[in-house]
mmCIF file of C-alpha atoms in Angstrom:
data_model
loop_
_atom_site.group_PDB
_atom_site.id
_atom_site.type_symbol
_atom_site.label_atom_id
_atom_site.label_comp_id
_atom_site.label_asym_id
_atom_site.label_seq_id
_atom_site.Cartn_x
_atom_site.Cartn_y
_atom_site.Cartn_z
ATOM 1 C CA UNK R 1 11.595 -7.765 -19.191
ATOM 2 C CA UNK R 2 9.685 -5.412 -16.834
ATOM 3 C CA UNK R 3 6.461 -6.685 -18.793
ATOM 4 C CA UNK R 4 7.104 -10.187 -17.979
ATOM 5 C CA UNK R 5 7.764 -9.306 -14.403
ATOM 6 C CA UNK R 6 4.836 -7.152 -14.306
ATOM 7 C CA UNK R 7 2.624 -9.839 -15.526
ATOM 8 C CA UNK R 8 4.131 -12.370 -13.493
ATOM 9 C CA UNK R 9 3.388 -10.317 -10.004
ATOM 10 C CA UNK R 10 0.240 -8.583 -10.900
ATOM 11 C CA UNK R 11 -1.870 -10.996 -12.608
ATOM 12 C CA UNK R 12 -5.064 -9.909 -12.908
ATOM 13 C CA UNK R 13 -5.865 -6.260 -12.640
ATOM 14 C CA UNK R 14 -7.910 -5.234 -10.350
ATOM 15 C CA UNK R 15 -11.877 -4.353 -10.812
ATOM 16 C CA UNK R 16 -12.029 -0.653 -8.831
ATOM 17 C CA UNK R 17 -11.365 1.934 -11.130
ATOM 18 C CA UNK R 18 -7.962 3.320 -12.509
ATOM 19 C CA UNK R 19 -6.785 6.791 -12.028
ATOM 20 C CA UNK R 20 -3.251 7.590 -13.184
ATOM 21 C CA UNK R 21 -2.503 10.954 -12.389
ATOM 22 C CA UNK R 22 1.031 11.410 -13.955
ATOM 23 C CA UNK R 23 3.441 8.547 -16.320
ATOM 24 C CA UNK R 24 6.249 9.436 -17.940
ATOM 25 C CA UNK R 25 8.974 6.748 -18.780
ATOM 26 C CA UNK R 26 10.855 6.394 -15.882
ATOM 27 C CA UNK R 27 7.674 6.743 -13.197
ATOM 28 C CA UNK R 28 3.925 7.593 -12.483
ATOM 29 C CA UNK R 29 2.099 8.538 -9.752
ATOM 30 C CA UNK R 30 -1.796 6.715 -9.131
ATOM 31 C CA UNK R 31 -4.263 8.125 -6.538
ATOM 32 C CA UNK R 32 -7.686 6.312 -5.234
ATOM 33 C CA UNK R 33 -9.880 7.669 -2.445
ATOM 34 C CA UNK R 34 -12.951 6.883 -0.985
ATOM 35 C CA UNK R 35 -15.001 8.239 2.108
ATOM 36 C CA UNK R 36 -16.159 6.109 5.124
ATOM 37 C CA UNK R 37 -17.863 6.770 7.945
ATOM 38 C CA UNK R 38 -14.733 5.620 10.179
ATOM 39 C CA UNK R 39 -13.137 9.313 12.002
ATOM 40 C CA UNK R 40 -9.659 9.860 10.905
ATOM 41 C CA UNK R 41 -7.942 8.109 13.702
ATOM 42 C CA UNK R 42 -9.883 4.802 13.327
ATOM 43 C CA UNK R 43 -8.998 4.895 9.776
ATOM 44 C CA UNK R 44 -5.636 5.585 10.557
ATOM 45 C CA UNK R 45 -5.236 2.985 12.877
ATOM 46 C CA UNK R 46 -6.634 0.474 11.160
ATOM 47 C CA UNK R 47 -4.512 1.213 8.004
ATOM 48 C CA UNK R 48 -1.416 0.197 10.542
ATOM 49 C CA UNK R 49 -2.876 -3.152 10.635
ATOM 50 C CA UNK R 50 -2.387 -4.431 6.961
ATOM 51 C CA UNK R 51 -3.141 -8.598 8.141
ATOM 52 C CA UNK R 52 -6.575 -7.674 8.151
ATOM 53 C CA UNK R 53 -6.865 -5.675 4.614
ATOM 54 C CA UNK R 54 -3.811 -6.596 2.440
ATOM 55 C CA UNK R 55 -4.266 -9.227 -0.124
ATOM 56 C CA UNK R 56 -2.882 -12.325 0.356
ATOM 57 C CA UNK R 57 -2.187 -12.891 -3.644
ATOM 58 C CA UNK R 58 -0.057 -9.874 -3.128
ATOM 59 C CA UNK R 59 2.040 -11.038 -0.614
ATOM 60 C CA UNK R 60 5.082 -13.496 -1.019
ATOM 61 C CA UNK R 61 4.169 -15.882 1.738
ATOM 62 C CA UNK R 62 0.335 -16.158 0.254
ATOM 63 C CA UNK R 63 -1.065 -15.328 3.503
ATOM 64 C CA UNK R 64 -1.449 -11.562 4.578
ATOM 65 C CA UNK R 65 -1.845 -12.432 8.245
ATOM 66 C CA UNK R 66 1.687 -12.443 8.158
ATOM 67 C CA UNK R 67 1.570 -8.813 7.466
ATOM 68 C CA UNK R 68 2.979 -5.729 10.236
ATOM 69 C CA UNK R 69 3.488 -2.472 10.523
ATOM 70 C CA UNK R 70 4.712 -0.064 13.070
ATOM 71 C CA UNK R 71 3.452 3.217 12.843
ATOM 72 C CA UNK R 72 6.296 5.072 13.816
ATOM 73 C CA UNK R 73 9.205 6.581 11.876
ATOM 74 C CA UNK R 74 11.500 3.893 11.086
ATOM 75 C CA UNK R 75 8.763 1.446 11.183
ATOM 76 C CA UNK R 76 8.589 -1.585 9.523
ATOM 77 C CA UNK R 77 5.865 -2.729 7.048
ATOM 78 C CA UNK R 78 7.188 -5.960 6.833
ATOM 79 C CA UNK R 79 5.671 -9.688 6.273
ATOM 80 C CA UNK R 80 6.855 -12.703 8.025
ATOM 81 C CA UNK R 81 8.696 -15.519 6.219
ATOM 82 C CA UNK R 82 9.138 -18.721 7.523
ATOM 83 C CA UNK R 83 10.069 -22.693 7.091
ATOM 84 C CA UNK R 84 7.483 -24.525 9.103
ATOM 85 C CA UNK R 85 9.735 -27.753 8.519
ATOM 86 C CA UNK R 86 12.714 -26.180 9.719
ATOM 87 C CA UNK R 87 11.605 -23.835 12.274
ATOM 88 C CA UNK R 88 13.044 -20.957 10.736
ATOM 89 C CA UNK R 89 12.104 -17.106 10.807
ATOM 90 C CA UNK R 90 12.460 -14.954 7.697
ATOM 91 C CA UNK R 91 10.840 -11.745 6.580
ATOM 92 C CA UNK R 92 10.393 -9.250 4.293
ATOM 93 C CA UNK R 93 10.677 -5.302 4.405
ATOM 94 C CA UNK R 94 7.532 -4.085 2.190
ATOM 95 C CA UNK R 95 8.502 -0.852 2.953
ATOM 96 C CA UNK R 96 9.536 1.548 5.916
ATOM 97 C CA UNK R 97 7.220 4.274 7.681
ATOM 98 C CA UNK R 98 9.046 7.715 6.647
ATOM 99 C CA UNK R 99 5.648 9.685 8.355
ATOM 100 C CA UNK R 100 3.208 8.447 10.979
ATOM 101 C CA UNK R 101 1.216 11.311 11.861
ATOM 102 C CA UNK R 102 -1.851 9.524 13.848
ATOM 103 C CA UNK R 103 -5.180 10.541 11.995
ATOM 104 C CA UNK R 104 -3.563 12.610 9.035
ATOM 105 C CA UNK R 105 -1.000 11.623 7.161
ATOM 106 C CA UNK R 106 0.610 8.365 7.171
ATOM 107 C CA UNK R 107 4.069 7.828 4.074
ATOM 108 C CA UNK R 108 5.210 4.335 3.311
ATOM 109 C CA UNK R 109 8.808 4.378 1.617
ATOM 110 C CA UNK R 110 8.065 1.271 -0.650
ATOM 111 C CA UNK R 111 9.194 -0.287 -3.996
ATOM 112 C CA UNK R 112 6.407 -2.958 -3.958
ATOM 113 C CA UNK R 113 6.407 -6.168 -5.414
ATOM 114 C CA UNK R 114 8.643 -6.612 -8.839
ATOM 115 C CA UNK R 115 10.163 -2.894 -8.468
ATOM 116 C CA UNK R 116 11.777 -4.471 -5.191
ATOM 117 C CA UNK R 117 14.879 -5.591 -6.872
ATOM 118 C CA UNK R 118 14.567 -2.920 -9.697
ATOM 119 C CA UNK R 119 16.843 0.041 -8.853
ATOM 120 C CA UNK R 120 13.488 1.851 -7.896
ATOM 121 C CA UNK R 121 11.850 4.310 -5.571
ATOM 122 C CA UNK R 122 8.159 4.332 -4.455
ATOM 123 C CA UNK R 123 6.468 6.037 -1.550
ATOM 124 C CA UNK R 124 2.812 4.737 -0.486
ATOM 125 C CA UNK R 125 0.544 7.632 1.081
ATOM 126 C CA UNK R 126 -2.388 7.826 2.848
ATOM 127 C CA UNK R 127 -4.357 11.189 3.685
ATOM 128 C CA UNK R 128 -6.807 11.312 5.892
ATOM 129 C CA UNK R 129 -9.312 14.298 5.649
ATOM 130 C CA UNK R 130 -12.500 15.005 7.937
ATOM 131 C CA UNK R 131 -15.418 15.280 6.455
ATOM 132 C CA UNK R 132 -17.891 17.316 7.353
ATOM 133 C CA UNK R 133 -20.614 14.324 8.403
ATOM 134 C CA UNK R 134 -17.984 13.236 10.306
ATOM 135 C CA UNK R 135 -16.595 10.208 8.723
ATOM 136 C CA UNK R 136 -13.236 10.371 6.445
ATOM 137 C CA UNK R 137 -12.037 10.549 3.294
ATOM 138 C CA UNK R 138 -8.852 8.856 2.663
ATOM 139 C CA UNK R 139 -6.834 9.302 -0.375
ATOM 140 C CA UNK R 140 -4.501 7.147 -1.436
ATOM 141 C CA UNK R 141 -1.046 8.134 -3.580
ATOM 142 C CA UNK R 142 1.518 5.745 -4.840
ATOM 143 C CA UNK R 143 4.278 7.312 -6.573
ATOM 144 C CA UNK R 144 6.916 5.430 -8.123
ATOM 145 C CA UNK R 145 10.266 6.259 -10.033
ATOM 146 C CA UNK R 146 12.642 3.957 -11.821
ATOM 147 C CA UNK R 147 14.379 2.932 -15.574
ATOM 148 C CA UNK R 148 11.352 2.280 -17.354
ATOM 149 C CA UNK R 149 9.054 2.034 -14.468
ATOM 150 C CA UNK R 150 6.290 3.821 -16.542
ATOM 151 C CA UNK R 151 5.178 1.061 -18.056
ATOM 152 C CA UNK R 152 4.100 -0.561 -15.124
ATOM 153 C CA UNK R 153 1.227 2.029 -14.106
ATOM 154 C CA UNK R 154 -1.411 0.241 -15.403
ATOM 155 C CA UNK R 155 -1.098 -2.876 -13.202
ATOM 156 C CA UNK R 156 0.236 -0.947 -10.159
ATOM 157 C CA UNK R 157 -2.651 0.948 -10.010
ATOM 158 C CA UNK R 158 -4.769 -1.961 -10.363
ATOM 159 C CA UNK R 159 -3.489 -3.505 -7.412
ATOM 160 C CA UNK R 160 -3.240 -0.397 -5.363
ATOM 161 C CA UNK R 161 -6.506 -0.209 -6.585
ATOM 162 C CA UNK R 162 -7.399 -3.860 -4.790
ATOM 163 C CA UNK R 163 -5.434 -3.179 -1.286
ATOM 164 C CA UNK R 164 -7.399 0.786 -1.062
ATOM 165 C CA UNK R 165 -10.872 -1.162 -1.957
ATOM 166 C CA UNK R 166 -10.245 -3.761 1.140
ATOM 167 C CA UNK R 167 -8.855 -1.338 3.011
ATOM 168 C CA UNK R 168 -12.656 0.577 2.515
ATOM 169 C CA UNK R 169 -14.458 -3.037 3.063
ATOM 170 C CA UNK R 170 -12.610 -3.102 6.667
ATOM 171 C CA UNK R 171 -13.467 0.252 7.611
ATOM 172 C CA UNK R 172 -17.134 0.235 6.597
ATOM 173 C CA UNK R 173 -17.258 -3.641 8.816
ATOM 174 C CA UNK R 174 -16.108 -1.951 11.574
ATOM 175 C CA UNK R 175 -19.631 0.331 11.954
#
């Protein structure tokens, strides 16, 4: 079953690269980093903003721009749900901030996507480290534990993989 609802959410994997750090059979942990010129407060910032980075194929309304996050403990990372023909508001709750410390560390508790409903834990991470030119490397750690979650590393990291590659392409526009 978790195959079929792995399939189902992921679809395609993604092109960056693949690093699983750690699987066993009930969880994994994948990492992905890059380095952009953006200091660790712009990058920071801009990671809050997840309409203009998250993928809309990953998203349940199809459209990221419905994507928010407050960067405060407590904070949502939430996407808007609605009925246009009946004028209602919905939402979902991605995940919520458990750390927002502006230009170092920003944690994400989150059971993305299929391990929503799935008796699972995840927490989303983003480091921020200065780099000696100046610019920022920002690593990127999703660890995730669950009943037979380990089988799904492979196409979480590939779409982890996706949202930390656009997250990169939106830093690097902002120069």
């Amino acid at each position: 079953m978790l195959g079929v609802i792995g399939a189902a959410f992921f679809g395609v994997a993604s092109p960056a690269a693949a690093e699983i750090t750690e699987q066993w059979d009930d969880g994994f942990v994948v990492s992905h980093s890059f380095e952009t010129a953006a200091t660790p407060l712009e990058a920071y910032a801009l990671t809050g903003q997840p309409a203009r980075w998250w993928s809309d194929a990953h998203s349940w309304s199809g459209d990221a721009e419905n994507f928010s996050m407050e960067l405060k403990p407590g904070g949502c990372f939430c996407e808007r749900l609605s009925d246009a023909d009946n004028m209602l508001d919905g939402g979902a709750r991605h995940g919520t901030v458990a750390m927002a410390w502006p230009g170092r560390r920003l944690v994400i508790d989150a059971a993305l996507g299929p391990m929503l409903g799935l008796s699972s834990a995840g927490w989303l991470s983003f480091d921020y480290e200065t780099l000696e030119t100046g610019g920022t490397r920002v690593i990127v750690t999703y660890r995730v534990e669950g009943h037979g979650l380990g089988a799904l590393s492979g196409p979480v990291d590939g779409v982890i993989g996706q949202q930390v590659a656009a997250l990169k392409a939106a830093l690097d526009a902002e120069d």
